[in-house]
Amino acid sequence: MIAVGSDHAGYELKKELLRHLKDRGFETEDYGTYSEESCDYPDYAKKVAEAVVSGKADRGLLVCGTGIGMSIAANKVKGIRAAVLSDEFSAQATREHNDANILCLGARVLETEKAEKLLDIFLDTPFSQGPNHVRRISKLEELS
Ligand code: RB5
């Protein structure tokens, strides 16, 4: 299951990406927000991050204006490795190297088609399991 959330700025893009995920056959859960009324992105980052660390969700997707606020908030939750992305190389690398478990996207900086491409790479790329990367991720865990 993919846990999905946004603030008001990310609401429209989130709807497009939920549709894309459903078209691809993924099970999703939408943790809000459910309108374009102004709201606070940390509230939705928390819900999605908790769904991921609890194991209820396999991965998370968070959308705000830039993706940055969502990533700052989600990364405060122990066990979360959230990556804000805008290019395909980083989307692949953050899965292979960082085993990122939440993708953060910026609705004010990305076209829908690009966002879908980044989401596809994020979901389709496995963690490399390389010992160097496993060791570095363990050190990330020690930081929080
Ligand atoms: C909301 O105006 C905006 O600040 C938010 O969506 C996000 O971009 C924060 O990082």
PDB file of C-alpha atoms and ligand atoms in Angstrom:
ATOM      1  CA  MET A   1       0.000   0.000   0.000  1.00  0.00           C
ATOM      2  CA  ILE A   2       1.193   3.498  -0.829  1.00  0.00           C
ATOM      3  CA  ALA A   3       0.338   6.180   1.742  1.00  0.00           C
ATOM      4  CA  VAL A   4      -0.310   9.523   0.079  1.00  0.00           C
ATOM      5  CA  GLY A   5      -0.674  13.015   1.514  1.00  0.00           C
ATOM      6  CA  SER A   6      -0.493  16.651   0.535  1.00  0.00           C
ATOM      7  CA  ASP A   7      -1.179  20.138   1.761  1.00  0.00           C
ATOM      8  CA  HIS A   8      -3.399  22.601  -0.142  1.00  0.00           C
ATOM      9  CA  ALA A   9      -0.590  23.473  -2.583  1.00  0.00           C
ATOM     10  CA  GLY A  10      -0.103  19.833  -3.487  1.00  0.00           C
ATOM     11  CA  TYR A  11      -3.761  18.846  -3.527  1.00  0.00           C
ATOM     12  CA  GLU A  12      -4.363  18.936  -7.302  1.00  0.00           C
ATOM     13  CA  LEU A  13      -1.123  17.130  -8.187  1.00  0.00           C
ATOM     14  CA  LYS A  14      -1.802  14.561  -5.467  1.00  0.00           C
ATOM     15  CA  LYS A  15      -5.156  13.784  -7.115  1.00  0.00           C
ATOM     16  CA  GLU A  16      -3.410  13.226 -10.463  1.00  0.00           C
ATOM     17  CA  LEU A  17      -0.815  10.985  -8.843  1.00  0.00           C
ATOM     18  CA  LEU A  18      -3.453   8.974  -6.957  1.00  0.00           C
ATOM     19  CA  ARG A  19      -5.139   8.365 -10.310  1.00  0.00           C
ATOM     20  CA  HIS A  20      -1.789   7.326 -11.804  1.00  0.00           C
ATOM     21  CA  LEU A  21      -1.114   4.907  -8.943  1.00  0.00           C
ATOM     22  CA  LYS A  22      -4.564   3.357  -9.263  1.00  0.00           C
ATOM     23  CA  ASP A  23      -4.097   3.004 -13.048  1.00  0.00           C
ATOM     24  CA  ARG A  24      -0.879   1.128 -12.314  1.00  0.00           C
ATOM     25  CA  GLY A  25      -2.695  -1.191  -9.916  1.00  0.00           C
ATOM     26  CA  PHE A  26      -1.273   0.086  -6.637  1.00  0.00           C
ATOM     27  CA  GLU A  27      -3.376   0.090  -3.505  1.00  0.00           C
ATOM     28  CA  THR A  28      -3.377   3.586  -1.993  1.00  0.00           C
ATOM     29  CA  GLU A  29      -4.590   5.393   1.084  1.00  0.00           C
ATOM     30  CA  ASP A  30      -5.144   9.141   0.964  1.00  0.00           C
ATOM     31  CA  TYR A  31      -4.301  10.746   4.324  1.00  0.00           C
ATOM     32  CA  GLY A  32      -5.481  14.200   3.209  1.00  0.00           C
ATOM     33  CA  THR A  33      -5.725  17.073   2.818  1.00  0.00           C
ATOM     34  CA  TYR A  34      -9.016  16.805   0.968  1.00  0.00           C
ATOM     35  CA  SER A  35      -9.439  20.340  -0.418  1.00  0.00           C
ATOM     36  CA  GLU A  36      -7.481  23.421  -1.454  1.00  0.00           C
ATOM     37  CA  GLU A  37      -8.247  25.147   1.826  1.00  0.00           C
ATOM     38  CA  SER A  38      -5.033  26.337   3.466  1.00  0.00           C
ATOM     39  CA  CYS A  39      -3.538  23.824   5.904  1.00  0.00           C
ATOM     40  CA  ASP A  40      -0.204  22.866   7.480  1.00  0.00           C
ATOM     41  CA  TYR A  41       2.031  20.370   5.682  1.00  0.00           C
ATOM     42  CA  PRO A  42       3.608  18.859   8.866  1.00  0.00           C
ATOM     43  CA  ASP A  43       0.192  17.412   9.829  1.00  0.00           C
ATOM     44  CA  TYR A  44       0.046  15.334   6.639  1.00  0.00           C
ATOM     45  CA  ALA A  45       3.745  14.454   6.629  1.00  0.00           C
ATOM     46  CA  LYS A  46       3.250  13.011  10.137  1.00  0.00           C
ATOM     47  CA  LYS A  47       0.292  10.842   9.095  1.00  0.00           C
ATOM     48  CA  VAL A  48       2.064   9.422   6.048  1.00  0.00           C
ATOM     49  CA  ALA A  49       5.384   8.945   7.868  1.00  0.00           C
ATOM     50  CA  GLU A  50       3.668   7.057  10.681  1.00  0.00           C
ATOM     51  CA  ALA A  51       1.878   4.815   8.177  1.00  0.00           C
ATOM     52  CA  VAL A  52       5.257   3.941   6.650  1.00  0.00           C
ATOM     53  CA  VAL A  53       7.207   3.301   9.860  1.00  0.00           C
ATOM     54  CA  SER A  54       4.352   1.233  11.309  1.00  0.00           C
ATOM     55  CA  GLY A  55       4.482  -1.023   8.245  1.00  0.00           C
ATOM     56  CA  LYS A  56       0.923  -0.197   7.259  1.00  0.00           C
ATOM     57  CA  ALA A  57       2.273   1.368   4.073  1.00  0.00           C
ATOM     58  CA  ASP A  58       5.154   0.086   1.943  1.00  0.00           C
ATOM     59  CA  ARG A  59       6.106   3.569   0.735  1.00  0.00           C
ATOM     60  CA  GLY A  60       4.854   7.123   1.072  1.00  0.00           C
ATOM     61  CA  LEU A  61       4.192   9.990  -1.309  1.00  0.00           C
ATOM     62  CA  LEU A  62       3.932  13.578  -0.067  1.00  0.00           C
ATOM     63  CA  VAL A  63       3.160  16.634  -2.186  1.00  0.00           C
ATOM     64  CA  CYS A  64       3.394  20.296  -1.181  1.00  0.00           C
ATOM     65  CA  GLY A  65       4.387  23.443  -3.073  1.00  0.00           C
ATOM     66  CA  THR A  66       8.073  22.569  -3.326  1.00  0.00           C
ATOM     67  CA  GLY A  67       8.283  19.159  -1.647  1.00  0.00           C
ATOM     68  CA  ILE A  68      10.785  20.673   0.779  1.00  0.00           C
ATOM     69  CA  GLY A  69       8.538  21.296   3.770  1.00  0.00           C
ATOM     70  CA  MET A  70       7.129  17.792   3.506  1.00  0.00           C
ATOM     71  CA  SER A  71      10.619  16.284   3.390  1.00  0.00           C
ATOM     72  CA  ILE A  72      11.831  18.282   6.400  1.00  0.00           C
ATOM     73  CA  ALA A  73       8.789  17.181   8.387  1.00  0.00           C
ATOM     74  CA  ALA A  74       8.799  13.521   7.326  1.00  0.00           C
ATOM     75  CA  ASN A  75      12.521  13.122   8.045  1.00  0.00           C
ATOM     76  CA  LYS A  76      11.905  14.013  11.697  1.00  0.00           C
ATOM     77  CA  VAL A  77      10.084  10.706  12.136  1.00  0.00           C
ATOM     78  CA  LYS A  78      12.499   7.899  13.102  1.00  0.00           C
ATOM     79  CA  GLY A  79      12.855   5.356  10.323  1.00  0.00           C
ATOM     80  CA  ILE A  80      11.864   7.742   7.559  1.00  0.00           C
ATOM     81  CA  ARG A  81      14.189   8.479   4.669  1.00  0.00           C
ATOM     82  CA  ALA A  82      12.264  11.051   2.652  1.00  0.00           C
ATOM     83  CA  ALA A  83      13.694  12.432  -0.582  1.00  0.00           C
ATOM     84  CA  VAL A  84      12.521  15.525  -2.400  1.00  0.00           C
ATOM     85  CA  LEU A  85      13.146  14.951  -6.076  1.00  0.00           C
ATOM     86  CA  SER A  86      13.041  16.808  -9.366  1.00  0.00           C
ATOM     87  CA  ASP A  87      15.225  14.678 -11.664  1.00  0.00           C
ATOM     88  CA  GLU A  88      15.233  11.071 -12.817  1.00  0.00           C
ATOM     89  CA  PHE A  89      18.841  10.279 -11.878  1.00  0.00           C
ATOM     90  CA  SER A  90      18.239  11.248  -8.250  1.00  0.00           C
ATOM     91  CA  ALA A  91      14.995   9.264  -8.191  1.00  0.00           C
ATOM     92  CA  GLN A  92      16.887   6.117  -9.129  1.00  0.00           C
ATOM     93  CA  ALA A  93      19.879   6.886  -6.901  1.00  0.00           C
ATOM     94  CA  THR A  94      17.845   7.595  -3.783  1.00  0.00           C
ATOM     95  CA  ARG A  95      16.212   4.178  -4.056  1.00  0.00           C
ATOM     96  CA  GLU A  96      19.444   2.312  -4.888  1.00  0.00           C
ATOM     97  CA  HIS A  97      21.672   4.127  -2.389  1.00  0.00           C
ATOM     98  CA  ASN A  98      19.442   5.593   0.349  1.00  0.00           C
ATOM     99  CA  ASP A  99      16.547   3.121   0.302  1.00  0.00           C
ATOM    100  CA  ALA A 100      14.305   6.206   0.481  1.00  0.00           C
ATOM    101  CA  ASN A 101      10.867   5.266   1.738  1.00  0.00           C
ATOM    102  CA  ILE A 102       8.966   8.517   1.097  1.00  0.00           C
ATOM    103  CA  LEU A 103       8.965  10.543  -2.106  1.00  0.00           C
ATOM    104  CA  CYS A 104       8.295  14.275  -1.741  1.00  0.00           C
ATOM    105  CA  LEU A 105       7.286  16.282  -4.786  1.00  0.00           C
ATOM    106  CA  GLY A 106       6.677  19.969  -5.421  1.00  0.00           C
ATOM    107  CA  ALA A 107       3.459  20.824  -7.232  1.00  0.00           C
ATOM    108  CA  ARG A 108       4.692  24.358  -7.923  1.00  0.00           C
ATOM    109  CA  VAL A 109       7.891  23.173  -9.604  1.00  0.00           C
ATOM    110  CA  LEU A 110       6.907  19.999 -11.501  1.00  0.00           C
ATOM    111  CA  GLU A 111       4.661  19.264 -14.450  1.00  0.00           C
ATOM    112  CA  THR A 112       2.309  16.323 -13.862  1.00  0.00           C
ATOM    113  CA  GLU A 113       4.047  14.139 -16.454  1.00  0.00           C
ATOM    114  CA  LYS A 114       7.437  14.674 -14.816  1.00  0.00           C
ATOM    115  CA  ALA A 115       5.982  13.955 -11.387  1.00  0.00           C
ATOM    116  CA  GLU A 116       4.503  10.690 -12.678  1.00  0.00           C
ATOM    117  CA  LYS A 117       7.865   9.711 -14.162  1.00  0.00           C
ATOM    118  CA  LEU A 118       9.663  10.385 -10.878  1.00  0.00           C
ATOM    119  CA  LEU A 119       7.021   8.416  -8.981  1.00  0.00           C
ATOM    120  CA  ASP A 120       7.375   5.468 -11.362  1.00  0.00           C
ATOM    121  CA  ILE A 121      11.155   5.378 -10.949  1.00  0.00           C
ATOM    122  CA  PHE A 122      10.798   5.700  -7.182  1.00  0.00           C
ATOM    123  CA  LEU A 123       8.398   2.759  -7.017  1.00  0.00           C
ATOM    124  CA  ASP A 124      10.114   0.537  -9.572  1.00  0.00           C
ATOM    125  CA  THR A 125      13.736   0.825  -8.423  1.00  0.00           C
ATOM    126  CA  PRO A 126      14.888  -1.610  -5.728  1.00  0.00           C
ATOM    127  CA  PHE A 127      17.426  -0.832  -2.997  1.00  0.00           C
ATOM    128  CA  SER A 128      20.853  -2.070  -4.153  1.00  0.00           C
ATOM    129  CA  GLN A 129      21.511  -3.945  -0.846  1.00  0.00           C
ATOM    130  CA  GLY A 130      25.184  -2.967  -1.241  1.00  0.00           C
ATOM    131  CA  PRO A 131      27.061  -3.312   2.074  1.00  0.00           C
ATOM    132  CA  ASN A 132      28.344   0.265   1.911  1.00  0.00           C
ATOM    133  CA  HIS A 133      24.806   1.556   1.525  1.00  0.00           C
ATOM    134  CA  VAL A 134      23.459  -0.706   4.278  1.00  0.00           C
ATOM    135  CA  ARG A 135      26.181   0.581   6.639  1.00  0.00           C
ATOM    136  CA  ARG A 136      25.441   4.214   5.809  1.00  0.00           C
ATOM    137  CA  ILE A 137      21.722   3.741   6.366  1.00  0.00           C
ATOM    138  CA  SER A 138      22.475   2.190   9.777  1.00  0.00           C
ATOM    139  CA  LYS A 139      24.408   5.351  10.605  1.00  0.00           C
ATOM    140  CA  LEU A 140      21.399   7.433   9.591  1.00  0.00           C
ATOM    141  CA  GLU A 141      19.325   5.492  12.106  1.00  0.00           C
ATOM    142  CA  GLU A 142      21.848   6.306  14.833  1.00  0.00           C
ATOM    143  CA  LEU A 143      21.357  10.015  14.178  1.00  0.00           C
ATOM    144  CA  SER A 144      17.711  10.090  15.140  1.00  0.00           C
TER     145      SER A 144
HETATM  146  C1  RB5 B   1       2.383  26.475   1.134  1.00  0.00           C
HETATM  147  O1  RB5 B   1       2.182  27.783   0.727  1.00  0.00           O
HETATM  148  C2  RB5 B   1       3.851  26.089   0.929  1.00  0.00           C
HETATM  149  O2  RB5 B   1       4.659  26.785   1.796  1.00  0.00           O
HETATM  150  C3  RB5 B   1       4.028  24.592   1.122  1.00  0.00           C
HETATM  151  O3  RB5 B   1       3.208  23.918   0.239  1.00  0.00           O
HETATM  152  C4  RB5 B   1       5.405  24.021   0.864  1.00  0.00           C
HETATM  153  O4  RB5 B   1       5.904  24.427  -0.372  1.00  0.00           O
HETATM  154  C5  RB5 B   1       6.391  24.142   1.937  1.00  0.00           C
HETATM  155  O5  RB5 B   1       7.513  23.635   1.827  1.00  0.00           O
END
